[in-house]
PDB file of C-alpha atoms in Angstrom:
ATOM      1  CA  MET A   1     -20.398 -59.813   7.038  1.00 49.00           C
ATOM      2  CA  ASN A   2     -22.913 -59.850   4.136  1.00 53.00           C
ATOM      3  CA  ARG A   3     -20.919 -59.519   0.474  1.00 52.00           C
ATOM      4  CA  LYS A   4     -23.811 -57.230  -0.750  1.00 51.00           C
ATOM      5  CA  ASP A   5     -23.098 -54.471   1.963  1.00 53.00           C
ATOM      6  CA  ASN A   6     -19.432 -53.934   0.181  1.00 53.00           C
ATOM      7  CA  LEU A   7     -21.265 -53.025  -3.309  1.00 49.00           C
ATOM      8  CA  LYS A   8     -22.861 -49.590  -3.948  1.00 52.00           C
ATOM      9  CA  GLU A   9     -26.458 -49.271  -5.063  1.00 59.00           C
ATOM     10  CA  LYS A  10     -25.474 -47.481  -8.059  1.00 56.00           C
ATOM     11  CA  ILE A  11     -22.235 -46.938  -9.658  1.00 56.00           C
ATOM     12  CA  LEU A  12     -21.879 -43.466 -11.345  1.00 55.00           C
ATOM     13  CA  PRO A  13     -19.480 -42.890 -14.432  1.00 52.00           C
ATOM     14  CA  HIS A  14     -16.231 -41.189 -13.895  1.00 53.00           C
ATOM     15  CA  ARG A  15     -16.592 -37.767 -13.489  1.00 54.00           C
ATOM     16  CA  ALA A  16     -14.691 -37.408 -16.831  1.00 51.00           C
ATOM     17  CA  TYR A  17     -17.920 -38.470 -18.623  1.00 51.00           C
ATOM     18  CA  ARG A  18     -20.270 -36.023 -16.339  1.00 56.00           C
ATOM     19  CA  ILE A  19     -21.018 -32.258 -17.424  1.00 59.00           C
ATOM     20  CA  ILE A  20     -22.980 -29.907 -16.073  1.00 61.00           C
ATOM     21  CA  LYS A  21     -26.169 -28.809 -17.005  1.00 62.00           C
ATOM     22  CA  LEU A  22     -26.371 -24.988 -17.223  1.00 64.00           C
ATOM     23  CA  ASP A  23     -29.840 -22.904 -17.886  1.00 67.00           C
ATOM     24  CA  THR A  24     -28.704 -20.276 -20.242  1.00 75.00           C
ATOM     25  CA  PHE A  25     -31.311 -17.950 -18.820  1.00 79.00           C
ATOM     26  CA  GLU A  26     -29.572 -18.112 -15.494  1.00 76.00           C
ATOM     27  CA  LEU A  27     -26.384 -18.169 -16.973  1.00 80.00           C
ATOM     28  CA  ILE A  28     -26.969 -14.868 -18.312  1.00 86.00           C
ATOM     29  CA  GLY A  29     -28.340 -13.103 -15.310  1.00 84.00           C
ATOM     30  CA  SER A  30     -25.686 -14.440 -12.731  1.00 84.00           C
ATOM     31  CA  PHE A  31     -23.271 -12.676 -15.324  1.00 87.00           C
ATOM     32  CA  VAL A  32     -25.502  -9.718 -15.601  1.00 90.00           C
ATOM     33  CA  ALA A  33     -25.896  -9.349 -12.046  1.00 88.00           C
ATOM     34  CA  ILE A  34     -22.251 -10.015 -10.873  1.00 89.00           C
ATOM     35  CA  PHE A  35     -21.216  -7.251 -13.539  1.00 90.00           C
ATOM     36  CA  LEU A  36     -23.528  -4.603 -11.961  1.00 91.00           C
ATOM     37  CA  VAL A  37     -21.770  -5.236  -8.801  1.00 88.00           C
ATOM     38  CA  PHE A  38     -18.447  -5.071  -9.995  1.00 88.00           C
ATOM     39  CA  ILE A  39     -19.627  -1.370 -11.366  1.00 90.00           C
ATOM     40  CA  ALA A  40     -21.040  -0.525  -8.384  1.00 88.00           C
ATOM     41  CA  VAL A  41     -18.392  -1.251  -6.581  1.00 85.00           C
ATOM     42  CA  PHE A  42     -16.144   0.950  -8.724  1.00 83.00           C
ATOM     43  CA  THR A  43     -18.657   3.728  -8.867  1.00 85.00           C
ATOM     44  CA  PHE A  44     -18.308   3.887  -4.960  1.00 86.00           C
ATOM     45  CA  PHE A  45     -14.171   3.059  -5.290  1.00 85.00           C
ATOM     46  CA  PRO A  46     -12.948   6.631  -4.641  1.00 86.00           C
ATOM     47  CA  LEU A  47     -15.230   6.876  -1.422  1.00 90.00           C
ATOM     48  CA  ILE A  48     -13.771   3.159  -0.708  1.00 89.00           C
ATOM     49  CA  LEU A  49     -10.395   4.591  -0.992  1.00 91.00           C
ATOM     50  CA  GLU A  50     -10.446   7.964   0.791  1.00 92.00           C
ATOM     51  CA  LYS A  51     -12.328   6.004   3.936  1.00 92.00           C
ATOM     52  CA  GLY A  52      -9.729   3.262   4.147  1.00 92.00           C
ATOM     53  CA  ILE A  53      -6.794   5.788   4.158  1.00 93.00           C
ATOM     54  CA  GLU A  54      -8.622   7.604   6.429  1.00 93.00           C
ATOM     55  CA  PHE A  55      -9.041   4.693   8.975  1.00 93.00           C
ATOM     56  CA  CYS A  56      -5.279   4.034   8.301  1.00 92.00           C
ATOM     57  CA  LYS A  57      -4.007   7.404   9.450  1.00 92.00           C
ATOM     58  CA  GLN A  58      -6.531   7.860  12.202  1.00 91.00           C
ATOM     59  CA  PHE A  59      -4.817   4.273  13.696  1.00 92.00           C
ATOM     60  CA  LEU A  60      -1.208   5.481  12.659  1.00 91.00           C
ATOM     61  CA  ASP A  61      -1.979   8.872  14.752  1.00 89.00           C
ATOM     62  CA  THR A  62      -3.698   6.897  17.615  1.00 89.00           C
ATOM     63  CA  LEU A  63      -0.305   4.462  17.957  1.00 87.00           C
ATOM     64  CA  TYR A  64       2.409   7.164  16.714  1.00 86.00           C
ATOM     65  CA  VAL A  65       1.857  10.318  18.847  1.00 78.00           C
ATOM     66  CA  SER A  66       4.696  12.598  17.758  1.00 77.00           C
ATOM     67  CA  ALA A  67       4.948  10.835  14.099  1.00 76.00           C
ATOM     68  CA  VAL A  68       3.696  12.848  11.166  1.00 81.00           C
ATOM     69  CA  PHE A  69       1.354  11.315   8.911  1.00 88.00           C
ATOM     70  CA  ASP A  70      -0.348  13.255   5.965  1.00 91.00           C
ATOM     71  CA  ILE A  71      -2.973  11.908   2.971  1.00 91.00           C
ATOM     72  CA  ASN A  72      -1.539  12.871   0.156  1.00 91.00           C
ATOM     73  CA  HIS A  73      -3.955  12.539  -3.387  1.00 89.00           C
ATOM     74  CA  LYS A  74      -2.114  11.435  -6.906  1.00 88.00           C
ATOM     75  CA  ASN A  75      -4.144  10.781 -10.237  1.00 85.00           C
ATOM     76  CA  PHE A  76      -3.560   7.066 -11.710  1.00 81.00           C
ATOM     77  CA  LEU A  77      -5.644   5.904 -14.548  1.00 75.00           C
ATOM     78  CA  ILE A  78      -9.633   6.930 -13.572  1.00 76.00           C
ATOM     79  CA  PHE A  79      -8.883   7.544 -10.149  1.00 76.00           C
ATOM     80  CA  ASP A  80      -7.472  10.096  -7.864  1.00 84.00           C
ATOM     81  CA  VAL A  81      -5.429   8.006  -5.646  1.00 88.00           C
ATOM     82  CA  PRO A  82      -5.202   8.686  -1.660  1.00 91.00           C
ATOM     83  CA  TYR A  83      -2.044   7.753   0.131  1.00 92.00           C
ATOM     84  CA  ILE A  84      -0.210   7.672   3.470  1.00 92.00           C
ATOM     85  CA  GLU A  85       2.956  10.389   3.504  1.00 91.00           C
ATOM     86  CA  THR A  86       5.008  10.077   6.184  1.00 88.00           C
ATOM     87  CA  TYR A  87       8.791   9.152   7.028  1.00 86.00           C
ATOM     88  CA  GLY A  88      10.810   5.950   7.446  1.00 84.00           C
ATOM     89  CA  LYS A  89      14.171   5.225   8.586  1.00 85.00           C
ATOM     90  CA  TYR A  90      17.354   3.371   6.751  1.00 88.00           C
ATOM     91  CA  PRO A  91      19.173   0.705   8.557  1.00 90.00           C
ATOM     92  CA  THR A  92      22.819   1.019  10.065  1.00 90.00           C
ATOM     93  CA  LYS A  93      24.997  -0.860   8.574  1.00 91.00           C
ATOM     94  CA  SER A  94      25.934  -3.116  11.816  1.00 93.00           C
ATOM     95  CA  PHE A  95      22.075  -3.651  11.125  1.00 92.00           C
ATOM     96  CA  SER A  96      22.223  -4.643   7.716  1.00 92.00           C
ATOM     97  CA  ILE A  97      24.807  -6.987   8.794  1.00 94.00           C
ATOM     98  CA  VAL A  98      23.380  -8.815  11.596  1.00 94.00           C
ATOM     99  CA  THR A  99      20.214  -9.491   9.432  1.00 92.00           C
ATOM    100  CA  LEU A 100      22.189 -10.566   6.607  1.00 94.00           C
ATOM    101  CA  ILE A 101      23.790 -13.092   9.079  1.00 94.00           C
ATOM    102  CA  VAL A 102      20.870 -14.299  10.592  1.00 94.00           C
ATOM    103  CA  SER A 103      18.618 -14.376   7.078  1.00 92.00           C
ATOM    104  CA  PHE A 104      21.451 -16.565   6.165  1.00 92.00           C
ATOM    105  CA  ILE A 105      21.377 -19.110   8.710  1.00 93.00           C
ATOM    106  CA  LEU A 106      17.727 -19.197   8.721  1.00 90.00           C
ATOM    107  CA  ALA A 107      18.357 -19.638   4.856  1.00 89.00           C
ATOM    108  CA  ILE A 108      20.664 -22.959   5.657  1.00 89.00           C
ATOM    109  CA  ILE A 109      17.821 -24.412   8.405  1.00 88.00           C
ATOM    110  CA  LEU A 110      15.079 -24.262   5.392  1.00 85.00           C
ATOM    111  CA  TYR A 111      16.964 -25.635   2.943  1.00 82.00           C
ATOM    112  CA  LYS A 112      18.083 -28.675   5.172  1.00 81.00           C
ATOM    113  CA  ASN A 113      14.638 -28.823   6.818  1.00 78.00           C
ATOM    114  CA  LYS A 114      12.645 -32.253   5.406  1.00 75.00           C
ATOM    115  CA  TYR A 115       9.484 -31.308   6.978  1.00 75.00           C
ATOM    116  CA  LEU A 116       7.173 -29.166   5.543  1.00 71.00           C
ATOM    117  CA  LYS A 117       9.296 -28.722   2.467  1.00 73.00           C
ATOM    118  CA  ASN A 118       6.920 -26.615   0.463  1.00 74.00           C
ATOM    119  CA  ILE A 119       6.091 -24.413   3.537  1.00 79.00           C
ATOM    120  CA  SER A 120      10.224 -23.832   4.068  1.00 81.00           C
ATOM    121  CA  MET A 121      10.441 -23.774   0.217  1.00 83.00           C
ATOM    122  CA  THR A 122       8.438 -20.708   0.416  1.00 82.00           C
ATOM    123  CA  ILE A 123      10.186 -18.972   3.515  1.00 86.00           C
ATOM    124  CA  PHE A 124      13.372 -19.835   1.884  1.00 87.00           C
ATOM    125  CA  VAL A 125      12.712 -17.780  -1.288  1.00 87.00           C
ATOM    126  CA  LEU A 126      11.262 -14.479   1.189  1.00 89.00           C
ATOM    127  CA  VAL A 127      14.817 -15.212   3.398  1.00 91.00           C
ATOM    128  CA  PHE A 128      16.769 -15.120  -0.196  1.00 92.00           C
ATOM    129  CA  ILE A 129      15.396 -11.886  -0.804  1.00 91.00           C
ATOM    130  CA  ASN A 130      16.355 -10.384   2.560  1.00 92.00           C
ATOM    131  CA  ILE A 131      19.717 -11.555   1.933  1.00 93.00           C
ATOM    132  CA  LEU A 132      19.944  -9.605  -1.147  1.00 93.00           C
ATOM    133  CA  SER A 133      18.310  -6.680   0.761  1.00 92.00           C
ATOM    134  CA  SER A 134      20.543  -7.215   3.089  1.00 93.00           C
ATOM    135  CA  LEU A 135      23.760  -6.573   1.067  1.00 93.00           C
ATOM    136  CA  TYR A 136      22.181  -3.962  -1.138  1.00 92.00           C
ATOM    137  CA  PHE A 137      22.263  -1.837   2.314  1.00 93.00           C
ATOM    138  CA  ILE A 138      25.736  -2.469   2.992  1.00 92.00           C
ATOM    139  CA  PHE A 139      27.393  -1.738   0.173  1.00 92.00           C
ATOM    140  CA  PHE A 140      24.808   0.747  -1.700  1.00 90.00           C
ATOM    141  CA  PRO A 141      22.672   1.926   1.039  1.00 87.00           C
ATOM    142  CA  GLN A 142      22.670   5.963  -0.950  1.00 87.00           C
ATOM    143  CA  TYR A 143      21.149   4.500  -3.988  1.00 87.00           C
ATOM    144  CA  PHE A 144      18.209   3.087  -2.358  1.00 86.00           C
ATOM    145  CA  PRO A 145      15.452   4.766  -4.804  1.00 85.00           C
ATOM    146  CA  TYR A 146      12.478   4.214  -2.277  1.00 85.00           C
ATOM    147  CA  SER A 147      11.341   6.692   0.325  1.00 87.00           C
ATOM    148  CA  LEU A 148       7.933   5.146   2.960  1.00 89.00           C
ATOM    149  CA  SER A 149       6.249   7.682   1.205  1.00 89.00           C
ATOM    150  CA  SER A 150       6.660   6.639  -2.329  1.00 90.00           C
ATOM    151  CA  PHE A 151       6.534   3.201  -1.189  1.00 90.00           C
ATOM    152  CA  SER A 152       3.056   3.891   0.227  1.00 92.00           C
ATOM    153  CA  TYR A 153       1.711   5.163  -3.224  1.00 92.00           C
ATOM    154  CA  LEU A 154       3.582   2.261  -5.144  1.00 90.00           C
ATOM    155  CA  TYR A 155       1.386  -0.385  -2.653  1.00 91.00           C
ATOM    156  CA  ILE A 156      -2.079   1.575  -2.979  1.00 91.00           C
ATOM    157  CA  SER A 157      -1.659   2.223  -6.646  1.00 90.00           C
ATOM    158  CA  THR A 158      -0.978  -1.140  -7.566  1.00 90.00           C
ATOM    159  CA  SER A 159      -3.654  -2.442  -4.905  1.00 89.00           C
ATOM    160  CA  VAL A 160      -6.311  -0.621  -7.185  1.00 88.00           C
ATOM    161  CA  VAL A 161      -5.200  -2.440 -10.578  1.00 88.00           C
ATOM    162  CA  ASN A 162      -5.373  -5.940  -8.769  1.00 90.00           C
ATOM    163  CA  TRP A 163      -8.309  -5.637  -7.021  1.00 89.00           C
ATOM    164  CA  ALA A 164     -10.092  -4.496 -10.364  1.00 88.00           C
ATOM    165  CA  VAL A 165      -8.258  -7.598 -12.044  1.00 90.00           C
ATOM    166  CA  LEU A 166      -9.250 -10.215  -9.209  1.00 91.00           C
ATOM    167  CA  MET A 167     -13.012  -8.664  -9.120  1.00 90.00           C
ATOM    168  CA  PHE A 168     -13.163  -9.165 -12.793  1.00 90.00           C
ATOM    169  CA  ILE A 169     -11.387 -12.950 -12.897  1.00 91.00           C
ATOM    170  CA  PHE A 170     -13.522 -14.662 -10.159  1.00 91.00           C
ATOM    171  CA  GLY A 171     -16.885 -13.006 -11.637  1.00 89.00           C
ATOM    172  CA  LEU A 172     -15.873 -14.722 -14.516  1.00 89.00           C
ATOM    173  CA  LEU A 173     -15.040 -17.998 -12.188  1.00 89.00           C
ATOM    174  CA  ILE A 174     -18.260 -17.557 -10.159  1.00 89.00           C
ATOM    175  CA  ALA A 175     -21.399 -17.009 -12.334  1.00 87.00           C
ATOM    176  CA  PRO A 176     -21.296 -20.466 -14.489  1.00 85.00           C
ATOM    177  CA  ILE A 177     -21.107 -22.340 -10.847  1.00 85.00           C
ATOM    178  CA  PRO A 178     -24.391 -24.211 -10.911  1.00 81.00           C
ATOM    179  CA  ALA A 179     -25.202 -22.842  -7.329  1.00 80.00           C
ATOM    180  CA  ASN A 180     -27.938 -20.386  -5.956  1.00 83.00           C
ATOM    181  CA  PHE A 181     -28.410 -16.947  -7.868  1.00 84.00           C
ATOM    182  CA  PHE A 182     -28.188 -15.144  -4.463  1.00 87.00           C
ATOM    183  CA  LEU A 183     -25.375 -17.280  -3.190  1.00 88.00           C
ATOM    184  CA  LYS A 184     -22.885 -16.683  -6.086  1.00 88.00           C
ATOM    185  CA  ILE A 185     -23.710 -12.678  -5.394  1.00 90.00           C
ATOM    186  CA  VAL A 186     -23.032 -13.206  -1.988  1.00 91.00           C
ATOM    187  CA  VAL A 187     -19.502 -15.112  -2.477  1.00 91.00           C
ATOM    188  CA  TYR A 188     -18.689 -12.430  -5.151  1.00 92.00           C
ATOM    189  CA  VAL A 189     -19.141  -9.765  -2.468  1.00 91.00           C
ATOM    190  CA  LEU A 190     -17.688 -11.538   0.695  1.00 91.00           C
ATOM    191  CA  ILE A 191     -14.302 -12.284  -2.051  1.00 91.00           C
ATOM    192  CA  SER A 192     -14.321  -8.585  -3.214  1.00 90.00           C
ATOM    193  CA  LEU A 193     -14.690  -7.231   0.235  1.00 89.00           C
ATOM    194  CA  SER A 194     -12.372  -9.634   2.061  1.00 89.00           C
ATOM    195  CA  VAL A 195      -9.639  -8.626  -0.571  1.00 90.00           C
ATOM    196  CA  ILE A 196     -10.275  -4.749   0.042  1.00 91.00           C
ATOM    197  CA  VAL A 197     -10.324  -5.059   3.863  1.00 91.00           C
ATOM    198  CA  LEU A 198      -7.455  -7.166   4.310  1.00 90.00           C
ATOM    199  CA  GLY A 199      -5.410  -5.277   1.904  1.00 90.00           C
ATOM    200  CA  PHE A 200      -5.897  -2.098   3.763  1.00 92.00           C
ATOM    201  CA  LEU A 201      -5.131  -4.111   7.151  1.00 92.00           C
ATOM    202  CA  ARG A 202      -2.069  -5.485   5.188  1.00 91.00           C
ATOM    203  CA  TYR A 203      -0.968  -1.643   4.292  1.00 93.00           C
ATOM    204  CA  LEU A 204      -1.053  -0.922   7.909  1.00 92.00           C
ATOM    205  CA  LEU A 205       0.886  -3.636   8.928  1.00 91.00           C
ATOM    206  CA  ILE A 206       3.812  -2.577   6.122  1.00 90.00           C
ATOM    207  CA  ILE A 207       4.050   0.742   7.005  1.00 91.00           C
ATOM    208  CA  ILE A 208       4.341   0.067  11.149  1.00 90.00           C
ATOM    209  CA  VAL A 209       7.073  -2.706  10.266  1.00 89.00           C
ATOM    210  CA  LEU A 210       9.285  -0.555   7.817  1.00 89.00           C
ATOM    211  CA  LYS A 211       8.661   2.416  10.627  1.00 88.00           C
ATOM    212  CA  GLU A 212       9.880   0.165  13.438  1.00 85.00           C
ATOM    213  CA  TYR A 213      12.368  -1.838  11.517  1.00 87.00           C
ATOM    214  CA  THR A 214      13.777   0.112   8.428  1.00 88.00           C
ATOM    215  CA  TYR A 215      13.695  -0.139   4.502  1.00 91.00           C
ATOM    216  CA  ILE A 216      15.644  -3.059   4.826  1.00 91.00           C
ATOM    217  CA  PHE A 217      12.342  -4.870   4.845  1.00 90.00           C
ATOM    218  CA  MET A 218      10.726  -3.284   1.956  1.00 90.00           C
ATOM    219  CA  PRO A 219      11.181  -5.952  -0.617  1.00 89.00           C
ATOM    220  CA  VAL A 220      10.187  -8.673   1.126  1.00 90.00           C
ATOM    221  CA  LEU A 221       6.853  -6.806   2.308  1.00 89.00           C
ATOM    222  CA  PHE A 222       6.314  -5.978  -0.887  1.00 87.00           C
ATOM    223  CA  LEU A 223       7.044  -9.210  -3.038  1.00 86.00           C
ATOM    224  CA  GLY A 224       5.661 -11.649  -0.128  1.00 84.00           C
ATOM    225  CA  PHE A 225       2.913  -9.733   1.674  1.00 83.00           C
ATOM    226  CA  GLY A 226       1.996  -7.665  -1.322  1.00 81.00           C
ATOM    227  CA  ILE A 227      -0.709  -8.023  -3.905  1.00 81.00           C
ATOM    228  CA  ILE A 228       0.151 -11.581  -4.421  1.00 83.00           C
ATOM    229  CA  VAL A 229      -1.538 -12.065  -1.046  1.00 86.00           C
ATOM    230  CA  ASP A 230      -4.767 -10.947  -2.212  1.00 87.00           C
ATOM    231  CA  TYR A 231      -5.431 -13.995  -4.522  1.00 87.00           C
ATOM    232  CA  ILE A 232      -4.948 -16.025  -1.541  1.00 86.00           C
ATOM    233  CA  TYR A 233      -7.519 -14.888   0.378  1.00 84.00           C
ATOM    234  CA  ALA A 234      -9.418 -15.252  -3.197  1.00 88.00           C
ATOM    235  CA  VAL A 235      -8.599 -18.920  -4.082  1.00 90.00           C
ATOM    236  CA  MET A 236      -9.416 -19.904  -0.565  1.00 89.00           C
ATOM    237  CA  LEU A 237     -13.133 -18.441  -0.272  1.00 89.00           C
ATOM    238  CA  TYR A 238     -13.660 -19.874  -4.170  1.00 90.00           C
ATOM    239  CA  GLY A 239     -12.462 -23.344  -3.018  1.00 89.00           C
ATOM    240  CA  PHE A 240     -14.807 -23.353  -0.130  1.00 89.00           C
ATOM    241  CA  PHE A 241     -17.470 -22.281  -2.448  1.00 88.00           C
ATOM    242  CA  VAL A 242     -16.622 -24.857  -4.989  1.00 86.00           C
ATOM    243  CA  SER A 243     -16.398 -27.699  -2.246  1.00 86.00           C
ATOM    244  CA  PHE A 244     -19.791 -27.017  -1.111  1.00 84.00           C
ATOM    245  CA  VAL A 245     -21.701 -26.736  -4.340  1.00 82.00           C
ATOM    246  CA  THR A 246     -20.217 -30.093  -5.534  1.00 78.00           C
ATOM    247  CA  ALA A 247     -20.763 -31.922  -2.420  1.00 75.00           C
ATOM    248  CA  SER A 248     -24.496 -30.733  -2.985  1.00 73.00           C
ATOM    249  CA  LEU A 249     -24.384 -32.069  -6.452  1.00 69.00           C
ATOM    250  CA  LEU A 250     -23.014 -35.209  -5.915  1.00 66.00           C
ATOM    251  CA  LYS A 251     -26.104 -35.852  -4.316  1.00 62.00           C
ATOM    252  CA  LYS A 252     -28.431 -34.327  -7.422  1.00 60.00           C
ATOM    253  CA  VAL A 253     -27.683 -37.278 -10.103  1.00 56.00           C
ATOM    254  CA  ASP A 254     -30.350 -35.519 -11.905  1.00 55.00           C
ATOM    255  CA  GLU A 255     -28.013 -32.112 -12.597  1.00 53.00           C
ATOM    256  CA  TRP A 256     -25.477 -33.939 -14.194  1.00 53.00           C
ATOM    257  CA  ARG A 257     -25.757 -34.758 -18.201  1.00 54.00           C
ATOM    258  CA  TRP A 258     -23.856 -37.713 -19.015  1.00 51.00           C
ATOM    259  CA  VAL A 259     -21.535 -38.034 -22.115  1.00 51.00           C
ATOM    260  CA  GLU A 260     -21.988 -40.883 -24.276  1.00 51.00           C
TER     261      GLU A 260
END
């Protein structure tokens, strides 16, 4: 093999010495456009909430013919928040004991597992929460402060705040990216829609689990599958977007300004 085949035609400086050239007018335009989308979404947010909750109620009415699901409203900050009111069930002592034993065994297996350690430790934390929940329902079930209806309102109200914060943060993150103006708007709208739509689907799943398998899993569902999951969707989509932009910019040397 010719030695020249192993040499690059051009050796670029380390990425620490590269700075993106940003057009001030385009940057301001991106911030303004994303801000307008943000305002538009929250102008229609009460309608989005109402339609989302109505869809969830219709699905639950179809799934549970004999159960009763009502839509109630409470004022929360500047929104009239709709949420589903229904009833759940408390776990029996025997069910709590079985859940405790199964969770304890699973926790030991996960702790001893040498493979996929990061995933195992994440699941271990959730299982540990379930152990504490099982102990609570074995010894203090009468002091449990939540019903399925109150949890339903808690989930929706915290989601409203979370979606607003998430859209604001990712608007700031997307606007400065040196990409096509319309592509940035599309990505921002996609991230916003994904967290809202998937948030409602997760809301449905949580209600179904609590109705079928009692309140004992409420802490795990709220802490492990609550609002924090929205950031996983958003970061994943944002990461794909940044990777796509980075790959295209690496081929365009003229887009960079080199630090001396």
